[in-house]
Backbone as JSON Lines, residues from 0, in Angstrom:
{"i":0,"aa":"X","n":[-110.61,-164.14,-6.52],"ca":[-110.94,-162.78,-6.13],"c":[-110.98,-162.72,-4.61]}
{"i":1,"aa":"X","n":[-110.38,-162.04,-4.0],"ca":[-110.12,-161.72,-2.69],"c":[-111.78,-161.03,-1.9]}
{"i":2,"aa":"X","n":[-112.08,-161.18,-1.02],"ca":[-113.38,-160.74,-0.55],"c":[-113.08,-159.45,0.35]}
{"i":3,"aa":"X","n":[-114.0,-158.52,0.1],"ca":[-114.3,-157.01,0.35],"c":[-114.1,-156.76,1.66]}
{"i":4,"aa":"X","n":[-113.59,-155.42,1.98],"ca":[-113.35,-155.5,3.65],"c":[-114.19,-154.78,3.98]}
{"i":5,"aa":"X","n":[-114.92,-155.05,5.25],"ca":[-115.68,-153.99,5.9],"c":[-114.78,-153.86,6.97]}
{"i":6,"aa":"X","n":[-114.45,-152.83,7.52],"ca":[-114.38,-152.22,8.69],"c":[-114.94,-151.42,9.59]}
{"i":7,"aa":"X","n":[-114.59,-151.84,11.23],"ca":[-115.91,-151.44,12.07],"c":[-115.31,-150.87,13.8]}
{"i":8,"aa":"X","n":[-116.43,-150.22,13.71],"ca":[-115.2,-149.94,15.01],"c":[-117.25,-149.75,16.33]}
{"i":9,"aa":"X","n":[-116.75,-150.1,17.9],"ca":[-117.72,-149.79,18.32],"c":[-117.14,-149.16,19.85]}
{"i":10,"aa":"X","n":[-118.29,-148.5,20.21],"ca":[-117.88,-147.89,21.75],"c":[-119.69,-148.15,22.51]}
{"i":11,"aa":"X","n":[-119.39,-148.07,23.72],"ca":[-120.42,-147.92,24.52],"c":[-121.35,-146.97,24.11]}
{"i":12,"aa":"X","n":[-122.67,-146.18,24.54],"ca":[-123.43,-145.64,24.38],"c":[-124.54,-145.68,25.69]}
{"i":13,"aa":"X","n":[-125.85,-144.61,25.38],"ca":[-126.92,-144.79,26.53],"c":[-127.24,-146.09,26.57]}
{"i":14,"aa":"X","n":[-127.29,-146.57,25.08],"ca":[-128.12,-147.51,24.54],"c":[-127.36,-149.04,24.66]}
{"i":15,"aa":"X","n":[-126.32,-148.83,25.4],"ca":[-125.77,-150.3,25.45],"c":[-124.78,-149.98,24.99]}
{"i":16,"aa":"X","n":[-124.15,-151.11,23.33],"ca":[-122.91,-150.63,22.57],"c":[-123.66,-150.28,21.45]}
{"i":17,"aa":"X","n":[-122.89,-149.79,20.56],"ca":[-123.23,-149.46,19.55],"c":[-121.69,-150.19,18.48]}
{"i":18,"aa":"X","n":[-122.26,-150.37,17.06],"ca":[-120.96,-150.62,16.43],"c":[-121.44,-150.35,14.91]}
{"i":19,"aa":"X","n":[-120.46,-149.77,14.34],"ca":[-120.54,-148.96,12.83],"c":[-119.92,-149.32,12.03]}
{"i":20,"aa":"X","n":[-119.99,-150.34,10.88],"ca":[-119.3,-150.84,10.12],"c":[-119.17,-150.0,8.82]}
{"i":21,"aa":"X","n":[-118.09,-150.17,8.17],"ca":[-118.22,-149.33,6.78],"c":[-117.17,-150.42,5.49]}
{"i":22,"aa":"X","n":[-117.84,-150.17,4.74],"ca":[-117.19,-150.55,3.4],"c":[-116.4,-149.76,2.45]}
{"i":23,"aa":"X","n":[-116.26,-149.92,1.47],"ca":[-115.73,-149.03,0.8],"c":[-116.29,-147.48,-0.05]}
{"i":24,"aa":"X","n":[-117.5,-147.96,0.14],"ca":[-118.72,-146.86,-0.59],"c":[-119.59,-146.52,0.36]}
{"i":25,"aa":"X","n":[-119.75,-146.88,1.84],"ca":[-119.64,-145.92,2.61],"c":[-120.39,-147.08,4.07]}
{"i":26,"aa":"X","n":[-121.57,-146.38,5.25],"ca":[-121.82,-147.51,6.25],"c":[-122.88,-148.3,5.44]}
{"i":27,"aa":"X","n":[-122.29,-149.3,6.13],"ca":[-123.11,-150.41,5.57],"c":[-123.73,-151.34,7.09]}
{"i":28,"aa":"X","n":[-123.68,-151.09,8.21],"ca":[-124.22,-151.23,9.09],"c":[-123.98,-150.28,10.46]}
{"i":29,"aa":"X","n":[-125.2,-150.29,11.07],"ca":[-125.1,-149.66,12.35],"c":[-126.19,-150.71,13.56]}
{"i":30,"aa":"X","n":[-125.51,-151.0,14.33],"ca":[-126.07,-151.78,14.93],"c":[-126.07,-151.72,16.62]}
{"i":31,"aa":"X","n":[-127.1,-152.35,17.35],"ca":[-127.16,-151.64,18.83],"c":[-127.55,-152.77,19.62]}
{"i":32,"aa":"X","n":[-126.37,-153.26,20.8],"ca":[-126.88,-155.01,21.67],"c":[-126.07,-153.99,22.97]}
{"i":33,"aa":"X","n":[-126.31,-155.4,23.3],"ca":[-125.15,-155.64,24.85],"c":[-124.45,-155.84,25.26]}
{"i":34,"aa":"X","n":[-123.26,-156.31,23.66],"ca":[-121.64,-156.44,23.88],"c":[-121.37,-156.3,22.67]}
{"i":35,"aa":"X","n":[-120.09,-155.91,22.77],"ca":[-119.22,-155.88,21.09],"c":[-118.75,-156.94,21.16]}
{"i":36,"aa":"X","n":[-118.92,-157.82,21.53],"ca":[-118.63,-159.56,21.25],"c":[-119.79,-159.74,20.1]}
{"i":37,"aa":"X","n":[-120.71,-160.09,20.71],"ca":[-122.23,-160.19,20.49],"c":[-122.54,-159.65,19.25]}
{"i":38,"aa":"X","n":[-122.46,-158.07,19.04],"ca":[-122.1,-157.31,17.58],"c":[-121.24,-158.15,16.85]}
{"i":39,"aa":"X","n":[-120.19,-157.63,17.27],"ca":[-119.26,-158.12,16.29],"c":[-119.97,-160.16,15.65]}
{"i":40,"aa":"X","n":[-119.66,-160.93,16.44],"ca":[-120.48,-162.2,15.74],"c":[-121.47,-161.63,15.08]}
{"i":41,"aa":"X","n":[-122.54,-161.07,15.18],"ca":[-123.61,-160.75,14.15],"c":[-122.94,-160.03,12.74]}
{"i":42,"aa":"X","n":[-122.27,-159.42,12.66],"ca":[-121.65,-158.43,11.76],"c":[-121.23,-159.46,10.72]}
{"i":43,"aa":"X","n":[-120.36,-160.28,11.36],"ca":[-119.55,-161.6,10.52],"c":[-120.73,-161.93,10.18]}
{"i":44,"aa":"X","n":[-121.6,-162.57,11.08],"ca":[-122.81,-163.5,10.5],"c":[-123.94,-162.3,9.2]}
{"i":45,"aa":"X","n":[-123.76,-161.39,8.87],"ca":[-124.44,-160.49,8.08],"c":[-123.89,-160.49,6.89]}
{"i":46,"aa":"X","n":[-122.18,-160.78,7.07],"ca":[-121.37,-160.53,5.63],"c":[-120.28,-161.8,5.99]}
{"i":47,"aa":"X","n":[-120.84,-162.94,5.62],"ca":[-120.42,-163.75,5.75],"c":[-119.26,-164.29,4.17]}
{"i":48,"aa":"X","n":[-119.23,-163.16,3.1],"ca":[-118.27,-163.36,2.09],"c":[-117.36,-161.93,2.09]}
{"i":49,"aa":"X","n":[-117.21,-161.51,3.04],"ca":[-116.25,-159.78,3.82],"c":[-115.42,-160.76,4.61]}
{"i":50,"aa":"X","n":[-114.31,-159.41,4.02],"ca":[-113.23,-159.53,5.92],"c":[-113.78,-158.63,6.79]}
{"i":51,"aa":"X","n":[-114.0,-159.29,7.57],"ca":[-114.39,-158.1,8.26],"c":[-113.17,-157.59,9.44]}
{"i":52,"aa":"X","n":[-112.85,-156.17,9.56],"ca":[-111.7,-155.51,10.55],"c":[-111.96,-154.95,11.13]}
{"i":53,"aa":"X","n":[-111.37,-155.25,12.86],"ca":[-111.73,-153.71,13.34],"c":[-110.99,-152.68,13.19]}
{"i":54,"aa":"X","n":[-111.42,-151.56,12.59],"ca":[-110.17,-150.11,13.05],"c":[-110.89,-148.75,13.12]}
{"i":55,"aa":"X","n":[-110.12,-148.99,14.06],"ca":[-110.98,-147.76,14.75],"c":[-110.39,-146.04,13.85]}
{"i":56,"aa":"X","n":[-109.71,-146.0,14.04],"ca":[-108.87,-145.16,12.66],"c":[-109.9,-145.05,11.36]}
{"i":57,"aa":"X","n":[-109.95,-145.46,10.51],"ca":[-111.0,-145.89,9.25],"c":[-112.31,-145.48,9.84]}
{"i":58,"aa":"X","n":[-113.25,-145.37,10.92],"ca":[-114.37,-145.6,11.28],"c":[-114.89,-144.66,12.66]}
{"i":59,"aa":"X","n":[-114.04,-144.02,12.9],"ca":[-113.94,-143.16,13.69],"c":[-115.09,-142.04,13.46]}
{"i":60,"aa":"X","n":[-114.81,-141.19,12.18],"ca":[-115.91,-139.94,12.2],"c":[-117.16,-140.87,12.28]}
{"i":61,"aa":"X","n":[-117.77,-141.61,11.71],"ca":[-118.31,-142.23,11.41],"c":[-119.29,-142.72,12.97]}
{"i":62,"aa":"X","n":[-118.09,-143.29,13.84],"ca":[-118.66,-143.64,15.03],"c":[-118.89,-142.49,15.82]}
{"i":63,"aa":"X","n":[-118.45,-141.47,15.88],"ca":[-119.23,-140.75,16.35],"c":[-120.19,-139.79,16.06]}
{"i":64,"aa":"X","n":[-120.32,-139.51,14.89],"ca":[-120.93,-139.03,14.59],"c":[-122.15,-139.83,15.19]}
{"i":65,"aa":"X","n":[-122.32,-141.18,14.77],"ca":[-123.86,-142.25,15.71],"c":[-123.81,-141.55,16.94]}
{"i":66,"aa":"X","n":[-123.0,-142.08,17.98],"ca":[-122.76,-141.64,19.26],"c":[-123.39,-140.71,19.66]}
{"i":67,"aa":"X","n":[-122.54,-139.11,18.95],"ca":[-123.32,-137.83,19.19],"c":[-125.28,-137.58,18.84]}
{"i":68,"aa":"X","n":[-125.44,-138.57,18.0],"ca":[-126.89,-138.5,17.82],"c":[-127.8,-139.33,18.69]}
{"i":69,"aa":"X","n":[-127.11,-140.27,19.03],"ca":[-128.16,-141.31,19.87],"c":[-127.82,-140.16,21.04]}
{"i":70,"aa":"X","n":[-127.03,-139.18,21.44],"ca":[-126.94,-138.42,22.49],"c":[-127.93,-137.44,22.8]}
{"i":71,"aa":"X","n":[-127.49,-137.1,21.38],"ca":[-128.56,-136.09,21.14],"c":[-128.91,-135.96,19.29]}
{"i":72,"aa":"X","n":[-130.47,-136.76,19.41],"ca":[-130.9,-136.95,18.43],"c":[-131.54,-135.89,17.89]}
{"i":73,"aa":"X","n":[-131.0,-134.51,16.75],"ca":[-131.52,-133.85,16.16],"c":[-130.9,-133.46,15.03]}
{"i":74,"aa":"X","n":[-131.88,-133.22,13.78],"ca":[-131.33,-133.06,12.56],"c":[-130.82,-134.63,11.91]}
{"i":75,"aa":"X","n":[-130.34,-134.46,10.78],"ca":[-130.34,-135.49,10.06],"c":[-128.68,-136.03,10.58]}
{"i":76,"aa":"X","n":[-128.84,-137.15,10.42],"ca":[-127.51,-137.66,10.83],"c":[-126.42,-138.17,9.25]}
{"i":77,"aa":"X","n":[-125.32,-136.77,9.3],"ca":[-124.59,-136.3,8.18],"c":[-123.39,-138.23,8.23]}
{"i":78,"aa":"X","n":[-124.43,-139.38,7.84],"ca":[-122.44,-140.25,7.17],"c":[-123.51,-140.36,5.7]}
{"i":79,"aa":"X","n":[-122.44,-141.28,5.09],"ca":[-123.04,-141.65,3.85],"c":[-123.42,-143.05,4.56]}
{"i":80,"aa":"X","n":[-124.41,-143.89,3.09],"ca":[-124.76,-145.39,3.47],"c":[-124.44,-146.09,2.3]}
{"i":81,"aa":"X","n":[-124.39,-147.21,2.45],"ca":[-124.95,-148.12,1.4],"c":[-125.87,-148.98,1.68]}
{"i":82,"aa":"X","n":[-126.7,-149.01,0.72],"ca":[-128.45,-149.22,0.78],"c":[-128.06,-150.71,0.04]}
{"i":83,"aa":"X","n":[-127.57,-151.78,0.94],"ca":[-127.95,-153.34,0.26],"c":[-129.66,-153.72,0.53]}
{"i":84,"aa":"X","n":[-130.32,-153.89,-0.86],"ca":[-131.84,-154.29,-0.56],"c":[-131.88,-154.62,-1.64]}
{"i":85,"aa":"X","n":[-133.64,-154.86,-1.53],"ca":[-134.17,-154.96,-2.8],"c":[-134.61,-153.14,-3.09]}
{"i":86,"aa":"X","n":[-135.52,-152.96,-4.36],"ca":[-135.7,-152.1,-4.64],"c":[-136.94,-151.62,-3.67]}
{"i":87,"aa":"X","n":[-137.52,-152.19,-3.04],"ca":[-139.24,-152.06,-2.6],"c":[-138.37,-151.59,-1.03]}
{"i":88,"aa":"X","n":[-137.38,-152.63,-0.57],"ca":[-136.57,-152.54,1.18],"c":[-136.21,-150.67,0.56]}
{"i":89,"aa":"X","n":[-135.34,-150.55,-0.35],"ca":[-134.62,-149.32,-0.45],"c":[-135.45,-147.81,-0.27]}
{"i":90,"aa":"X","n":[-137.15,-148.27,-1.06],"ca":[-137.7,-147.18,-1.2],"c":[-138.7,-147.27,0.27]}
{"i":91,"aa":"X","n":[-138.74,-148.19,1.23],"ca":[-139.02,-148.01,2.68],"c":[-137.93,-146.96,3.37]}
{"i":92,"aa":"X","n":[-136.51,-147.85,3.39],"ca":[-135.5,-146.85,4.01],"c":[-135.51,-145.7,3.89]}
{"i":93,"aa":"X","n":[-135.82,-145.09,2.85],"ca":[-135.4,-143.81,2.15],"c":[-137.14,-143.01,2.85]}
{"i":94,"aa":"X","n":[-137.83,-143.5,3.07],"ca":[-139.18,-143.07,3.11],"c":[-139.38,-143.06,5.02]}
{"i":95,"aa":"X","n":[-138.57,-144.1,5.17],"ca":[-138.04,-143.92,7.17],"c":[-137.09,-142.55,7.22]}
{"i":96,"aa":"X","n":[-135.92,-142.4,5.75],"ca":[-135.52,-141.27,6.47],"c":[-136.05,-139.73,7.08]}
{"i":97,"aa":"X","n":[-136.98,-139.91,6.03],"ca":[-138.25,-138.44,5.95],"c":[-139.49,-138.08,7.04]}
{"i":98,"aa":"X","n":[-138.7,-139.52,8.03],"ca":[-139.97,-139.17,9.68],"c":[-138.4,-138.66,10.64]}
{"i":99,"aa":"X","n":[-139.43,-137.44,10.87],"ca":[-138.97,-136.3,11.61],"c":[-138.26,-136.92,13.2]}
{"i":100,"aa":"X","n":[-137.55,-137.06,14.08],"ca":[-137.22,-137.02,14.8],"c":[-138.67,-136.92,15.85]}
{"i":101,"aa":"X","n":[-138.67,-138.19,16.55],"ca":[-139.61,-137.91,17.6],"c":[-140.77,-138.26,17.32]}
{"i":102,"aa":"X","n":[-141.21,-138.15,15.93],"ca":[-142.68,-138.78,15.22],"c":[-142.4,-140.17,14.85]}
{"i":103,"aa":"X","n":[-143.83,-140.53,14.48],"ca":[-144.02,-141.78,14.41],"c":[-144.75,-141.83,13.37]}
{"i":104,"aa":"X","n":[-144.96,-142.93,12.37],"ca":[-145.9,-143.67,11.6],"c":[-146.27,-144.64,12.0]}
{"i":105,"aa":"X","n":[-147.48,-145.4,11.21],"ca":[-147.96,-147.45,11.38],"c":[-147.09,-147.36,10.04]}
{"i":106,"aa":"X","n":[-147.23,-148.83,10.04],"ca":[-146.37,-149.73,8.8],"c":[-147.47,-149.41,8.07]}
{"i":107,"aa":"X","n":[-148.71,-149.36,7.98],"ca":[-149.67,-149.03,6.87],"c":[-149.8,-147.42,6.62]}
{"i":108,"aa":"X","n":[-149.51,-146.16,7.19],"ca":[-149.4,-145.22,7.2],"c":[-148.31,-145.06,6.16]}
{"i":109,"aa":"X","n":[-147.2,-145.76,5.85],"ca":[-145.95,-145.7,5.43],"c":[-145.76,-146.89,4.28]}
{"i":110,"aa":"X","n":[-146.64,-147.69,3.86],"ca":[-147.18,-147.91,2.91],"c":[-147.97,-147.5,2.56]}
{"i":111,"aa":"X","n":[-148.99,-146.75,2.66],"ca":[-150.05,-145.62,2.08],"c":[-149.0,-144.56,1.07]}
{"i":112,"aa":"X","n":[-148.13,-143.81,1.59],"ca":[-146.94,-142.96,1.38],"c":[-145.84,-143.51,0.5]}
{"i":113,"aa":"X","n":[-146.2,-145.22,0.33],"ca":[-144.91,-145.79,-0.82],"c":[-146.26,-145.98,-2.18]}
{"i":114,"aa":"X","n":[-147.8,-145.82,-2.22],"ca":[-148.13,-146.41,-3.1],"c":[-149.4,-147.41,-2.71]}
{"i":115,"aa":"X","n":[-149.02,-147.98,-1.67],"ca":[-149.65,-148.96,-1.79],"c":[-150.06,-149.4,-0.76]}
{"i":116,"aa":"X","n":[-151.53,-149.53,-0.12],"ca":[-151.67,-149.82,1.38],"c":[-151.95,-150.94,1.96]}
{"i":117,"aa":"X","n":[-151.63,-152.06,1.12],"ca":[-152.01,-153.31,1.59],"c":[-150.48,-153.74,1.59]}
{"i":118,"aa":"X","n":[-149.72,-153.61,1.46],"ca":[-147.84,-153.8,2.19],"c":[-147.75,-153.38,3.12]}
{"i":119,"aa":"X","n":[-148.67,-153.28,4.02],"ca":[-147.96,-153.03,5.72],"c":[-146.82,-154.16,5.84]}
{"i":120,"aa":"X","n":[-147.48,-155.36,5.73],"ca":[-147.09,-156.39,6.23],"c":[-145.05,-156.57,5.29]}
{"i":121,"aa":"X","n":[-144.86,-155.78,4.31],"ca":[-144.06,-155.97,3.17],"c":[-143.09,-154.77,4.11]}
{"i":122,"aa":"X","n":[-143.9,-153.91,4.76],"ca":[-142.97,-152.43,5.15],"c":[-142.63,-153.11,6.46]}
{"i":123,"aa":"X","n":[-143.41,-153.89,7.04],"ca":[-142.55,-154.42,8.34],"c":[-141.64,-155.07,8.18]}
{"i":124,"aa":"X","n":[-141.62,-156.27,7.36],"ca":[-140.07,-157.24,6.71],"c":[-139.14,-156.24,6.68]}
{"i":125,"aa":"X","n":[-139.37,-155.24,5.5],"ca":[-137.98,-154.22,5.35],"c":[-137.38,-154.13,6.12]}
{"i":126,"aa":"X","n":[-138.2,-153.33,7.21],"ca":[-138.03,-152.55,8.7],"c":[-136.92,-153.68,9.25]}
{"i":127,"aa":"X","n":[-137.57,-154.89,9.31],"ca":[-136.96,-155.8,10.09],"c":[-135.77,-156.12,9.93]}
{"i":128,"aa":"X","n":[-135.44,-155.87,8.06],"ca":[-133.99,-156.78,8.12],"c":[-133.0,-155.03,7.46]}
{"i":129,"aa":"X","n":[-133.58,-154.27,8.03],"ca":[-132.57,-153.12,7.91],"c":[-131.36,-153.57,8.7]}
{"i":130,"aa":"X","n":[-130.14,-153.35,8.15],"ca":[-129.04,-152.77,9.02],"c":[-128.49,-151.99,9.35]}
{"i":131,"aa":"X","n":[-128.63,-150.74,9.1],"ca":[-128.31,-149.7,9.58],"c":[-129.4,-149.16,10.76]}
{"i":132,"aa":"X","n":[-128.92,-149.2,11.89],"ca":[-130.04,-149.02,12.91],"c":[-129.75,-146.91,12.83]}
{"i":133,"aa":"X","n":[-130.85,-146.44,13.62],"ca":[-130.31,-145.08,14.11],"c":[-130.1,-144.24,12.45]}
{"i":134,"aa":"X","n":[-129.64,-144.16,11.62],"ca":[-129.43,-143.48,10.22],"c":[-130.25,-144.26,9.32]}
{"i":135,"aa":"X","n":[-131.44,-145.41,9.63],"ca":[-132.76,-145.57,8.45],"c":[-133.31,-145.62,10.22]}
{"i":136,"aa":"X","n":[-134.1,-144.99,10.04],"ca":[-134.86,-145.0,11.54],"c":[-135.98,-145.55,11.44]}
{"i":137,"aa":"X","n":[-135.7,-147.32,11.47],"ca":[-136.89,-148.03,11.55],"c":[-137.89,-148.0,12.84]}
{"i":138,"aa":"X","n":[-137.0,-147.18,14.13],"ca":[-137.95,-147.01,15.25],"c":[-138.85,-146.3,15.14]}
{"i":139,"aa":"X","n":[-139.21,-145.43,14.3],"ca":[-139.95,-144.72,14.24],"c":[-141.4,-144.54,13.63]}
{"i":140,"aa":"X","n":[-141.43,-146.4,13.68],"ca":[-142.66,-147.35,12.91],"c":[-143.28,-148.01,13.85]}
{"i":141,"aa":"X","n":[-144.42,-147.83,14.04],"ca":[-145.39,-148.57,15.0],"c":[-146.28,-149.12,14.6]}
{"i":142,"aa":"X","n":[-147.27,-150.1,15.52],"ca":[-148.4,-150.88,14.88],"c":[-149.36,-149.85,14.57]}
{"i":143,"aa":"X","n":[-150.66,-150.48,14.19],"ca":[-151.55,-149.35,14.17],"c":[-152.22,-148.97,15.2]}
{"i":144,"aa":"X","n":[-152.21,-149.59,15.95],"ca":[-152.88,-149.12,17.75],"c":[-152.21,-147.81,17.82]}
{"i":145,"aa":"X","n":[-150.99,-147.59,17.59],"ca":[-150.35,-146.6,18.21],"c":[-148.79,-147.37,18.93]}
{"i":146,"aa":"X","n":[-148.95,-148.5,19.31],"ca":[-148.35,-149.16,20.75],"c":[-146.98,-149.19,19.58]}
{"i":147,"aa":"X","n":[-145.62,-149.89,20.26],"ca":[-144.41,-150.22,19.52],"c":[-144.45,-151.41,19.39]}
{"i":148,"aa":"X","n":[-143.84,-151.59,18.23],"ca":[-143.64,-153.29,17.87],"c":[-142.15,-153.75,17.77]}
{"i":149,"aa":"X","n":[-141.98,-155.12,17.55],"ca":[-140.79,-155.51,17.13],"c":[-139.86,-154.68,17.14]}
{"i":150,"aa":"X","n":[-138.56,-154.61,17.29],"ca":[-137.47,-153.79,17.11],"c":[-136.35,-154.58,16.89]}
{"i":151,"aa":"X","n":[-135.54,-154.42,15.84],"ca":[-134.11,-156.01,15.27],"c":[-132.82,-155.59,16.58]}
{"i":152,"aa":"X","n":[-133.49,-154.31,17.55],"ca":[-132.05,-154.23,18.61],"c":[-132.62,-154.3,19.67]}
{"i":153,"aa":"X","n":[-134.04,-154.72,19.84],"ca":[-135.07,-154.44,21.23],"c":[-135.48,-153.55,21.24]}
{"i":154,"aa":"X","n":[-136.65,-153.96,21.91],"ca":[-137.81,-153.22,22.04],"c":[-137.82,-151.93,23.24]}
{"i":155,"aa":"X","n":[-136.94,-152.18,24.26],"ca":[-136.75,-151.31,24.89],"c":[-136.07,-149.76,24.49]}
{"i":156,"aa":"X","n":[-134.87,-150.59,23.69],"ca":[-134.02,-149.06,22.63],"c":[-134.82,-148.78,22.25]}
{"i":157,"aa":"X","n":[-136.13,-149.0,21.33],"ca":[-136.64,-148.55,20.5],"c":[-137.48,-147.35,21.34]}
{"i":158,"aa":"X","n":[-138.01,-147.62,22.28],"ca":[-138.67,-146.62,23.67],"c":[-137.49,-145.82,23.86]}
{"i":159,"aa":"X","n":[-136.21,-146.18,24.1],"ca":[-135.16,-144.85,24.81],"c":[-134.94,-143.87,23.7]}
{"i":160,"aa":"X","n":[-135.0,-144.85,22.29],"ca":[-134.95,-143.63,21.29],"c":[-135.66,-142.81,20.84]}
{"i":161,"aa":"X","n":[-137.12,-143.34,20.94],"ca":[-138.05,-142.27,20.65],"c":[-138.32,-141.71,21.72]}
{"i":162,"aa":"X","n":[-138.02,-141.69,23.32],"ca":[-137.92,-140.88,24.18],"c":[-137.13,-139.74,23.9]}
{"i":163,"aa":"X","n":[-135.75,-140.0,23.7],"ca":[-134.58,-139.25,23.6],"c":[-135.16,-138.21,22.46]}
{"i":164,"aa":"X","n":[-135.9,-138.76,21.38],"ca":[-136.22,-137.74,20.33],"c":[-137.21,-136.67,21.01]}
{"i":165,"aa":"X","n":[-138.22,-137.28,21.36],"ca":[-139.59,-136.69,21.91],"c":[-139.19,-135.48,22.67]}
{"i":166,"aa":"X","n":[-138.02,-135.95,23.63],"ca":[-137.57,-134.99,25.14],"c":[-136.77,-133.74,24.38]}
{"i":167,"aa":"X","n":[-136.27,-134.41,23.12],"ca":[-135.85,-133.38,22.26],"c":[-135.93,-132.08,22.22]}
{"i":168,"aa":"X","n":[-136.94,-132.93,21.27],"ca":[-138.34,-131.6,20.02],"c":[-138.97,-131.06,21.44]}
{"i":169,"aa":"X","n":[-139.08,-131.75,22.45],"ca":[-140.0,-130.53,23.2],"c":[-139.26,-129.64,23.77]}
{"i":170,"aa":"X","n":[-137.58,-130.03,24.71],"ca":[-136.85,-129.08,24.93],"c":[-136.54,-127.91,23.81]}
{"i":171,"aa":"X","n":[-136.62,-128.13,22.8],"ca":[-136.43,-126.96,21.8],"c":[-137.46,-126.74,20.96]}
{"i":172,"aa":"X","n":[-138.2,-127.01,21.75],"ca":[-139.82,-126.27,21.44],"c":[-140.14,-125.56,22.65]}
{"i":173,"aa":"X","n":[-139.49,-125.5,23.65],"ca":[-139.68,-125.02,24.7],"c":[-140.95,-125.47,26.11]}
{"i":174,"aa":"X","n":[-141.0,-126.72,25.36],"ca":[-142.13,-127.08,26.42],"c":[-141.15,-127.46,27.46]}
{"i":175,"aa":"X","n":[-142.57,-127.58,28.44],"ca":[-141.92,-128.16,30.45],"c":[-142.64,-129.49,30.57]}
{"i":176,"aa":"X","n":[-141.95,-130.12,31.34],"ca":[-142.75,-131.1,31.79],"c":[-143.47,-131.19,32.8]}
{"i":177,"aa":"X","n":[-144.37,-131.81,33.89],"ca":[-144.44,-131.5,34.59],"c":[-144.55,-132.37,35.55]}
């Protein structure tokens, strides 16, 4: 049996690069470093029984559509996914998609909301080994202090993105800064 192709295509961004892989049933990663070298080795190293290709052709709407949102992050970001997890990772993702742009939860806030409030520690793993960065918006999970934690693309993106959201919702809420 011949092994499954993903194809991926990446471009620059605020955020560094960005690169968007897709399969046949739809993205199956979105991911955010400091080179499409760098990506790309991780990608292989993620689906290590895939071909993996680049084409930019195949992966195109797809990539920008990311692009245009890490640009400007509002509203839901229209690709399809495929959700590789377990069942407990899937019903985190799906429960990251439902924080609003710009807000935040704790990992125990967001296990409270799956059921169960002693899986903080179970909602951070998820978080951690998501691949789809930006479309399951694991940034948008913090400790319980309030402060940011861990991030699988850095900790700094994780600040430009919930900036970028924040500067958002308030420009079209009409606030000023001052």
């Amino acid at each position: 049996m011949s092994p499954s192709v993903i194809q991926f295509a990446h471009t620059t961004c605020p955020l560094g690069t960005v690169l968007v892989a897709r399969s046949e049933t739809g993205v199956c990663a979105i991911s955010l470093g400091d080179s499409a070298l760098q990506l790309i080795a991780d990608l292989n190293g993620q689906f290590p029984d895939h071909q993996i290709v680049e084409s930019i052709d195949n992966v195109r709407l797809e990539l920008q559509r990311v692009a245009n949102f890490i640009e400007e992050p509002s509203g839901p970001l229209d690709i399809k996914l495929e959700l590789n997890g377990s069942d407990f990772q899937k019903r985190v993702w799906t429960a990251l998609a439902d924080i609003l742009p710009g807000q935040t939860l704790t990992y125990r806030q967001l296990a409270q909301q799956l059921g169960d409030r002693s899986a903080s520690r179970a909602v951070g793993t998820a978080c951690g080994q998501n691949r789809i960065a930006i479309a399951i918006p694991c940034h948008r999970v913090v400790r319980s202090d309030g402060k940011d934690s861990g991030y699988r693309w850095g900790i700094e993106r994780k600040r430009e993105l919930l900036h970028r959201e924040r500067s958002l919702a308030h420009n079209e809420l009409g606030l000023q800064y001052d």
